[in-house]
Short mmCIF file of C-alpha atoms in Angstrom, two decimals:
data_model
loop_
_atom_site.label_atom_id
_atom_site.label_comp_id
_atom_site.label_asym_id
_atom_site.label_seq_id
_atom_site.Cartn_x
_atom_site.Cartn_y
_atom_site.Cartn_z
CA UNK A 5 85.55 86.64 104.12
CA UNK A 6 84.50 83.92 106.58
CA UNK A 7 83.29 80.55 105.14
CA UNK A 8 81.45 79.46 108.42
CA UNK A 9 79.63 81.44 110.80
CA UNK A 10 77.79 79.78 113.44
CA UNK A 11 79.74 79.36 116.25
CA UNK A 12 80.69 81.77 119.46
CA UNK A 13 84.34 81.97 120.29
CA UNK A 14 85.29 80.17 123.17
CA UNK A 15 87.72 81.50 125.19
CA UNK A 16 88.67 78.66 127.66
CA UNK A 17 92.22 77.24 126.76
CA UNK A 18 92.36 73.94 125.39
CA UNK A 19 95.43 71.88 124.83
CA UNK A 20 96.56 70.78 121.39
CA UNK A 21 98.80 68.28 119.96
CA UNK A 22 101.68 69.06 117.87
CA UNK A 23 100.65 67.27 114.32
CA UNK A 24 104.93 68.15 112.57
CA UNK A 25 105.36 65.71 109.73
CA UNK A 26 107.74 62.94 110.35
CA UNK A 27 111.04 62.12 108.48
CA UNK A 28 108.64 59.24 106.30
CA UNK A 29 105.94 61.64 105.98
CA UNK A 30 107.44 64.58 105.18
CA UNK A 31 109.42 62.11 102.19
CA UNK A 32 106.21 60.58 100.93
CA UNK A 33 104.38 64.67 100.72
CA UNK A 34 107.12 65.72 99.07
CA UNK A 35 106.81 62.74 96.36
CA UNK A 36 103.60 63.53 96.44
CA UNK A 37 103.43 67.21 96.14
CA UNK A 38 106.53 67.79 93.92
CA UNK A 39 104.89 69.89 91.25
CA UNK A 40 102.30 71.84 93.72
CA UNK A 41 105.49 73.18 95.69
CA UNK A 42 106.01 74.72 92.51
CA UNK A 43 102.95 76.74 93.38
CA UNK A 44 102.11 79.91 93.51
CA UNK A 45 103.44 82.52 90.64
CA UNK A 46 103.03 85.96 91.20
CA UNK A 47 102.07 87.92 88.32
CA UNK A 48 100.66 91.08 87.18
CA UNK A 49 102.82 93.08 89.09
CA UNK A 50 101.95 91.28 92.07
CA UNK A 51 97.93 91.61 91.69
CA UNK A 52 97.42 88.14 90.71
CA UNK A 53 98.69 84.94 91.68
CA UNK A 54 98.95 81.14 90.53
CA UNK A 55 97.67 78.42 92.85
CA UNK A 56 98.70 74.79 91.45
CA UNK A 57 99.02 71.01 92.72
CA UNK A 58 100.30 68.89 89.61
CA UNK A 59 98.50 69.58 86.44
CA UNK A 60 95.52 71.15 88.38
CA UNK A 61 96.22 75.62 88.20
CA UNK A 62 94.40 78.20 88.84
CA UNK A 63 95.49 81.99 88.50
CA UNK A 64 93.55 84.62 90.84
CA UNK A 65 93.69 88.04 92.47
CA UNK A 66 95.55 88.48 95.62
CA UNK A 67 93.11 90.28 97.02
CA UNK A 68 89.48 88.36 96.56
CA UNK A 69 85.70 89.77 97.05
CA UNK A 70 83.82 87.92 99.81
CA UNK A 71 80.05 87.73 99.04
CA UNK A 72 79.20 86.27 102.55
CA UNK A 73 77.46 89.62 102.86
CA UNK A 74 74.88 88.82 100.47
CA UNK A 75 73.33 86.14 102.85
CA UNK A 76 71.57 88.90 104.94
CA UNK A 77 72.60 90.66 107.96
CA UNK A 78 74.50 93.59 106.23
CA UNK A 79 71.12 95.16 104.78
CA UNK A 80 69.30 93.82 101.92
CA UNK A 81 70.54 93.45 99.01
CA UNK A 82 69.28 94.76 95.15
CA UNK A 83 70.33 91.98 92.31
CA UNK A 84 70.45 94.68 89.82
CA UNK A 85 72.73 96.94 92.01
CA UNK A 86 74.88 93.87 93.33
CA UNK A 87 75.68 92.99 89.50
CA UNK A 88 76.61 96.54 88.88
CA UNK A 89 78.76 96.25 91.33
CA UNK A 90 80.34 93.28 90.17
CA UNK A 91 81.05 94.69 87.47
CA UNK A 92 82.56 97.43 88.70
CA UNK A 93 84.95 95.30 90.94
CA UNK A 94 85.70 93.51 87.99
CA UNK A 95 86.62 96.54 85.46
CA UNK A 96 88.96 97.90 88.41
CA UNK A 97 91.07 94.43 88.19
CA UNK A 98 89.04 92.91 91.16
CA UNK A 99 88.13 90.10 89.43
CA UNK A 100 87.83 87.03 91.94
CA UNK A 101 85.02 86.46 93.70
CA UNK A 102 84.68 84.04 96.76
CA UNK A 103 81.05 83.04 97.57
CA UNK A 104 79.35 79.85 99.30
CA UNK A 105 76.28 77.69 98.26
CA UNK A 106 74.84 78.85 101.81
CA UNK A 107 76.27 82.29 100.99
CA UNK A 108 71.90 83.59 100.27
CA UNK A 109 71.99 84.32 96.43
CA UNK A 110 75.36 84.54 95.82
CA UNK A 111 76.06 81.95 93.52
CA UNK A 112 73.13 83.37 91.37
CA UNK A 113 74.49 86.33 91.41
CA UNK A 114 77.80 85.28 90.00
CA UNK A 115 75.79 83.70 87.35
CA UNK A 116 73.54 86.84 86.25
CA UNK A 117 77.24 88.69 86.42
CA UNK A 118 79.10 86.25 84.71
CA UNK A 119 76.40 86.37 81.89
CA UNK A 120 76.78 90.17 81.85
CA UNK A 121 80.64 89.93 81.18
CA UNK A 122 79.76 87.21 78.13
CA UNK A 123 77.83 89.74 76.58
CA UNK A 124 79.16 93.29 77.87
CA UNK A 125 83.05 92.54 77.65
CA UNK A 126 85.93 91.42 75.47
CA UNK A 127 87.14 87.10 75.75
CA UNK A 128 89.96 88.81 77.35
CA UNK A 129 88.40 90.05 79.67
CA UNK A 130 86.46 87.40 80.76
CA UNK A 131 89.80 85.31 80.75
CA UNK A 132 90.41 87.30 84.09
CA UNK A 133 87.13 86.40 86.05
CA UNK A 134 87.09 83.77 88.72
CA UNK A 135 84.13 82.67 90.60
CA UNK A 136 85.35 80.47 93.74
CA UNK A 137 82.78 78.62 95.67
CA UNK A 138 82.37 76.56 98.55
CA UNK A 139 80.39 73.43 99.60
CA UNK A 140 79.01 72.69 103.14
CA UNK A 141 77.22 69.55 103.07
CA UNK A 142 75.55 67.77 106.18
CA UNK A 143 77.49 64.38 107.57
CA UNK A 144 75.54 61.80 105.28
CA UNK A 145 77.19 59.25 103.42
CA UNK A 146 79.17 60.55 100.53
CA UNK A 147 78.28 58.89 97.65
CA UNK A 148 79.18 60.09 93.94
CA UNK A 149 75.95 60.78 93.20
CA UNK A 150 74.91 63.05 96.09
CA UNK A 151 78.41 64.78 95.57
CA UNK A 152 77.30 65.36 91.71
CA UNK A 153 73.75 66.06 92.36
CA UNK A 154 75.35 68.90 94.56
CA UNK A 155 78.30 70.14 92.24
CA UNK A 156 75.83 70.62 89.49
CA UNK A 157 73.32 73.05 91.89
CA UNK A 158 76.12 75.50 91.68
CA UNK A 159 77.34 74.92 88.47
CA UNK A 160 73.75 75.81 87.62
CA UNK A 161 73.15 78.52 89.43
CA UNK A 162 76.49 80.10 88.99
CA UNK A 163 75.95 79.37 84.74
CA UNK A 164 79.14 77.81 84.06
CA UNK A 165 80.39 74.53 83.02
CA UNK A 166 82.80 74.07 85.35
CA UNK A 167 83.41 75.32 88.41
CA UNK A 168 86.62 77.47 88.82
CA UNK A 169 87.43 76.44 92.21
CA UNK A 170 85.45 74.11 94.99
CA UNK A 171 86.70 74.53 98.11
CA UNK A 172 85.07 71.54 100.59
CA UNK A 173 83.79 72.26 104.17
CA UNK A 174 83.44 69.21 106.93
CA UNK A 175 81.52 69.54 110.09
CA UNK A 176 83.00 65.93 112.07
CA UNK A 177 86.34 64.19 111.67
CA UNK A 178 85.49 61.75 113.52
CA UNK A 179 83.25 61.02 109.93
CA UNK A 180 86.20 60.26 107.76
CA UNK A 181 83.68 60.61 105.11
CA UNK A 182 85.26 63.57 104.23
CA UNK A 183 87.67 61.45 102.01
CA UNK A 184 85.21 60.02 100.39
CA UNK A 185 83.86 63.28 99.24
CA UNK A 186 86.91 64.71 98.42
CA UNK A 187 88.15 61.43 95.74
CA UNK A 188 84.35 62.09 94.38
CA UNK A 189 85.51 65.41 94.12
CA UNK A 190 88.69 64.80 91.83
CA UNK A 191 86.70 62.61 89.97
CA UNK A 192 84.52 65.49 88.81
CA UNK A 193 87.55 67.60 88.20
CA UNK A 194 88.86 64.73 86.11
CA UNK A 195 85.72 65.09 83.98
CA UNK A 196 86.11 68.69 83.25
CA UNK A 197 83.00 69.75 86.01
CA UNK A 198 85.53 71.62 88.61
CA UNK A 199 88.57 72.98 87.50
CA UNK A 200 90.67 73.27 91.29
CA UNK A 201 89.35 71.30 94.38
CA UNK A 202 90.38 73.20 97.39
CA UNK A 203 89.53 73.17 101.17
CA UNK A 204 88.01 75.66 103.49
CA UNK A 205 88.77 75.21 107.29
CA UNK A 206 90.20 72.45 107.65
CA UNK A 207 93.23 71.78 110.11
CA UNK A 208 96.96 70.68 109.96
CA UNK A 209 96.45 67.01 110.73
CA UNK A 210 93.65 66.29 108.70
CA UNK A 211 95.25 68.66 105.31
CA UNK A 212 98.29 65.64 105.59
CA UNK A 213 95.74 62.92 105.69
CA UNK A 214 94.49 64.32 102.44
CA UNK A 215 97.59 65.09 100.54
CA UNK A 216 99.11 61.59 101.91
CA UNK A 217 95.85 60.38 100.09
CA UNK A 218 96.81 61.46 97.26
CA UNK A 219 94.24 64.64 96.88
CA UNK A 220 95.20 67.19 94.75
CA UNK A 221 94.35 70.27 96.64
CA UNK A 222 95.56 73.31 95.85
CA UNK A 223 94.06 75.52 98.70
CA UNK A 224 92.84 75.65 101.79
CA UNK A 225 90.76 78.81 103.04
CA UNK A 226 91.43 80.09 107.10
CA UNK A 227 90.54 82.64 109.29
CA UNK A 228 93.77 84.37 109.42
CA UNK A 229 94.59 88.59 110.54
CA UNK A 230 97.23 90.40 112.21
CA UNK A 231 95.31 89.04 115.59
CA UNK A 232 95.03 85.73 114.63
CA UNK A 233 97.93 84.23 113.48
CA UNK A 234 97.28 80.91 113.97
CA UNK A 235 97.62 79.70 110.71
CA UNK A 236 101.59 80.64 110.82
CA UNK A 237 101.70 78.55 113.55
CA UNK A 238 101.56 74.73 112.21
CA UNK A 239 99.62 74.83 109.12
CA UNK A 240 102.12 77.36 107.13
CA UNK A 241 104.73 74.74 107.87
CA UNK A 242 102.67 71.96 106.26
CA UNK A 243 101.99 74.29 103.26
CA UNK A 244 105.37 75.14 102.64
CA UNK A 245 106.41 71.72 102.51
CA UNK A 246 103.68 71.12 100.14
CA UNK A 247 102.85 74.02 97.99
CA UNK A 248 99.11 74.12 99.05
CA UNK A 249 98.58 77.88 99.63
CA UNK A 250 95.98 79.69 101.98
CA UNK A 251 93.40 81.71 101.13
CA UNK A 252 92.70 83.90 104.28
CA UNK A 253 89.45 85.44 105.39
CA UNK A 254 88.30 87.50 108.61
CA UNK A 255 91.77 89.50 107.33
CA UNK A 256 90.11 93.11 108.23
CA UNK A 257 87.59 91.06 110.90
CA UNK A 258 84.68 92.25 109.20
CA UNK A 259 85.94 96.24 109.44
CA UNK A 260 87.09 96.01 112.85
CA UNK A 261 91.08 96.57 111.71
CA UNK A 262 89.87 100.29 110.34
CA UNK A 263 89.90 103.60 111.38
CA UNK A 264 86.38 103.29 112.03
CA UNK A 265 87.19 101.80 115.35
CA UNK A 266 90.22 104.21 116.08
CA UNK A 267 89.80 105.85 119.54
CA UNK A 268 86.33 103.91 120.78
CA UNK A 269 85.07 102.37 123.86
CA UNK A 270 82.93 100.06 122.97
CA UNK A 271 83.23 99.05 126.51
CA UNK A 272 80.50 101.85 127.25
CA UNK A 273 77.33 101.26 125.96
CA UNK A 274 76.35 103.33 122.91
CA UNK A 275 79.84 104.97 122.89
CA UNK A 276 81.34 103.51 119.65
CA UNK A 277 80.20 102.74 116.38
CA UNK A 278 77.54 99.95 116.41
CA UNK A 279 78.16 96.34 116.09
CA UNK A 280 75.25 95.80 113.99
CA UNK A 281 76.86 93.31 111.45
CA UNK A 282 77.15 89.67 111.65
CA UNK A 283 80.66 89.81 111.00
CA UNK A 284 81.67 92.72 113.37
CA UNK A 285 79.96 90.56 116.12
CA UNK A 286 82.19 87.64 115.15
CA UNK A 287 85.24 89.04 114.91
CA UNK A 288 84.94 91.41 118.40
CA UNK A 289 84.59 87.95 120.16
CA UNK A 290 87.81 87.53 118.58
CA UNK A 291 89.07 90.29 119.88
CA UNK A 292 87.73 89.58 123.45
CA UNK A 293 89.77 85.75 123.23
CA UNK A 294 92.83 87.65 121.87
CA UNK A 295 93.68 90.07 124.29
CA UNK A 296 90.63 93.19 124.72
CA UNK A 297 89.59 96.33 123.62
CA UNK A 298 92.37 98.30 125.33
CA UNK A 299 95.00 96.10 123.55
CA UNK A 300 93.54 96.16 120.19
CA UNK A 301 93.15 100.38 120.32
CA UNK A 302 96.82 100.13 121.03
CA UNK A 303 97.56 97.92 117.67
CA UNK A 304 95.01 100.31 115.68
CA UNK A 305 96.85 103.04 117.01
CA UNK A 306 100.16 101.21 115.41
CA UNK A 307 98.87 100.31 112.09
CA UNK A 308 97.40 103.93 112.05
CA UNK A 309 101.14 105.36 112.49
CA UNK A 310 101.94 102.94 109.67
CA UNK A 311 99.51 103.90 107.27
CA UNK A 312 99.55 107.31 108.02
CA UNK A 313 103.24 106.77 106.94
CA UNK A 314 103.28 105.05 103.39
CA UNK A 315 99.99 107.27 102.73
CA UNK A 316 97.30 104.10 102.99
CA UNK A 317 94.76 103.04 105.38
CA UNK A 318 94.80 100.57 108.58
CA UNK A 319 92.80 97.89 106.35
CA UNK A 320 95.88 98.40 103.38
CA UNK A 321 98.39 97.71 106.23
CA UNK A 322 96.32 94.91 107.49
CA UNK A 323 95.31 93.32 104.73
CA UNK A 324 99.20 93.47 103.06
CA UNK A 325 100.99 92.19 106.60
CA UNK A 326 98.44 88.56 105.81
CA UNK A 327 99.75 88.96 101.82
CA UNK A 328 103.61 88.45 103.10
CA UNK A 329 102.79 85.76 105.45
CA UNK A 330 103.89 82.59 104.46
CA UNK A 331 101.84 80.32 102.31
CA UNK A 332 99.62 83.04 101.39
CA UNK A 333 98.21 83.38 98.11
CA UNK A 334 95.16 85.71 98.96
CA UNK A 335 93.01 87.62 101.14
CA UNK A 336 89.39 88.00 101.16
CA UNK A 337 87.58 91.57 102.18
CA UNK A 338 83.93 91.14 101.76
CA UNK A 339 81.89 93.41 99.73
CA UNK A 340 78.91 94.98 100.51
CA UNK A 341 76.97 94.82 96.79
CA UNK A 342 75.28 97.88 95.59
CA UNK A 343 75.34 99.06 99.98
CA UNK A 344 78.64 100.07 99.74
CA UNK A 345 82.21 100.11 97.89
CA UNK A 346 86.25 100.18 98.41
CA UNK A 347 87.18 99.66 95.51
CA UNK A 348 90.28 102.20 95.43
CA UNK A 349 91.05 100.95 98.98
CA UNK A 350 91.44 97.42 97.86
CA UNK A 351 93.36 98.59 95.13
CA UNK A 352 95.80 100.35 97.19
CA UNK A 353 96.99 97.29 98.87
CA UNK A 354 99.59 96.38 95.79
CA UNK A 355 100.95 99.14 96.01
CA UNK A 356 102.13 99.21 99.73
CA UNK A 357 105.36 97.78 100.98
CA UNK A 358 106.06 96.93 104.47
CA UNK A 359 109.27 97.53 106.08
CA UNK A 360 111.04 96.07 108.77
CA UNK A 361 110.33 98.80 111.04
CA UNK A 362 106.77 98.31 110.40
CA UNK A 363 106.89 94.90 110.97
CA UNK A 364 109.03 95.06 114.39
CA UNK A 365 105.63 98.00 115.73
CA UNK A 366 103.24 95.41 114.69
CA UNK A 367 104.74 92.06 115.85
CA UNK A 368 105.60 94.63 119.58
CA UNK A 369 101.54 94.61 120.18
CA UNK A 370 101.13 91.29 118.93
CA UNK A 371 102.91 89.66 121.21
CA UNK A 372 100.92 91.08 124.23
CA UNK A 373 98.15 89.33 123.18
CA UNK A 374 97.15 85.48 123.60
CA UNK A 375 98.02 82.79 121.59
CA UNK A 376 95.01 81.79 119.98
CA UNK A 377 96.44 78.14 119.09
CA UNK A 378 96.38 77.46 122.47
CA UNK A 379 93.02 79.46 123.16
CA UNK A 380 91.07 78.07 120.28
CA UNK A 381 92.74 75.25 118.65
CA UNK A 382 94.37 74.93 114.92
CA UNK A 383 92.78 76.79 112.08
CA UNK A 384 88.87 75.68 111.71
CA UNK A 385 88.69 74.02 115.26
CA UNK A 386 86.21 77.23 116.34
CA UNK A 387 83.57 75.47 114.09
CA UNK A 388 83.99 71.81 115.80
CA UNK A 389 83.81 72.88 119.41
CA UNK A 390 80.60 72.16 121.65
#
């Protein structure tokens, strides 16, 4: 699911600057990043996957639970019936869980559920769960205290003793305190407090500042879909090189890629489904920069022939063409706690294989539509635009 909401799409074009590695750079990541590019190990018959940079692993489920929907907007949620639901996820092998320190109660919801497993399930068992968080601070100087004094709010409210994965949000580069932060960061996962430190939307140029300073990150999480592919673009390149993997979000665009949408107008007031969700409202403005309702009916209208194919659904195709992308290691759908569930759905996705044919139908609407590189800018650049 998203990490960062606050922002309208802008669809004017902007230019952008090409940010390839040079000969000496691309030498020093490598030396660098030797053991990460051993990365990610696919296990589990394909349901769970290994994200690593040097000594510093983590193993999690392809296919991760976004809990930005617990921070209002997608009806209110019940704590009892969100842990149930947890739980639920958890017993069906959905066992990764992505959630923000802005995300409304979601980190205290990991920690009643986390609690729950302790007492309610085997060590095993528990061996399985992850609980991935994210941290947004304001631009202030980034001292080691104020980056402790905030690790430890969601170590606390998320009951654990270290944190499975922090992945770091920064407003301004032009603030290169974001290095300080991160080397604070490492520290802490040096003393046993986080066990992965990870990025959320950051871009290609300032991902090689950090590995060239020597930051051991093992992810970073993008918006990233069948319509917006912008992460394949320069930042898979950078990955590859490097063996930092992405963790993609907005991958169904909030239930937009479904055959809710199939066959609508929403270009006629009151004749489609509503867009009464925070997310749906983001991710139509996606839409609208990509290309339009008329082209996107035409690529539901593909991935519908697909599914309809290989027996799945138009969120199983979309969610497994983002899973064989390059640099991938997972893909969020968000869950609607205790409101609703797709759990069988999710499932689903490991079992579907994509063929060539498939790809060629997909890739023939894609390439109608923009190039959202060039519309937007790199991955996270919607967040840092006036």
């Amino acid at each position: 699911m998203a990490t960062l909401h606050l922002h309208s799409i802008l669809p004017n074009p902007t230019s952008f600057k090409s940010t390839k590695a040079t000969t000496s750079t691309r030498r020093r990541l490598l030396a660098n990043s030797v053991r990460c590019a051993e990365a990610t190990q696919v296990t589990g018959e394909t349901q769970r996957v290994t994200v690593r940079n040097g000594n510093d692993s983590l193993d999690i489920c392809r296919v991760l639970n976004g809990m930005w929907q617990t921070s209002g907007g997608w009806g209110r949620i019940d704590r009892d019936d969100a842990v149930e639901a947890m739980l639920r996820y958890a017993d069906a092998g959905l066992s990764t869980f992505d959630m923000a320190d802005h995300y409304g109660p979601a980190e205290d919801l990991y920690g009643i559920f986390i609690n729950r497993v302790r007492q309610e399930r085997p060590p095993e068992f528990l061996e399985k769960i992850r609980g991935l968080t994210k941290w947004v601070p304001p631009p202030v100087k980034m001292t080691s205290s104020y980056v402790r004094d905030s690790i430890n709010v969601s170590r606390k409210r998320m009951d654990v003793s270290s944190l499975d994965m922090l992945q770091f949000h920064w407003w301004d580069y032009a603030n290169t305190g974001y290095l300080d932060a991160l080397k604070h960061l490492t520290d802490l996962k040096e003393e046993g407090k986080i066990k992965t430190v990870a990025l959320t939307n950051f871009d290609t140029e300032r991902l090689q500042i950090i590995l060239e300073n020597e930051i051991p990150v093992v992810s970073n999480q993008v918006q990233h879909s069948i319509v917006d592919m912008r992460p394949q673009q320069k930042m898979a390149e950078l990955c590859q090189l490097t063996g930092v993997k992405l963790i993609t979000y907005g991958t169904v665009m909030g239930g937009l890629l479904s055959e809710k949408f199939l066959d609508t107008n929403l270009n006629i007031p009151f004749a489609g489904p509503p867009l009464n969700t925070p997310s749906l409202q983001k991710y139509k403005r996606m839409v609208d920069a990509w290309g339009g309702w008329s082209l996107f009916q035409a690529l539901l209208q593909t991935l519908k022939g697909i599914a309809s194919k290989h027996g799945a659904t138009i969120p199983n195709v979309a969610v497994k063409y983002i899973l064989d992308q390059q640099a991938v290691a997972g893909s969020m759908i968000g869950v609607r706690l205790g409101l609703s569930e797709h759990i069988q759905d999710s499932n689903a996705v490991f079992s579907l294989a994509l063929d060539e044919d498939d790809i060629s139908s997909i890739q023939e609407v894609t390439k109608k539509g923009k190039n959202l590189l060039k519309v937007i800018g790199d991955c996270g650049d919607e967040y840092r635009r006036a």
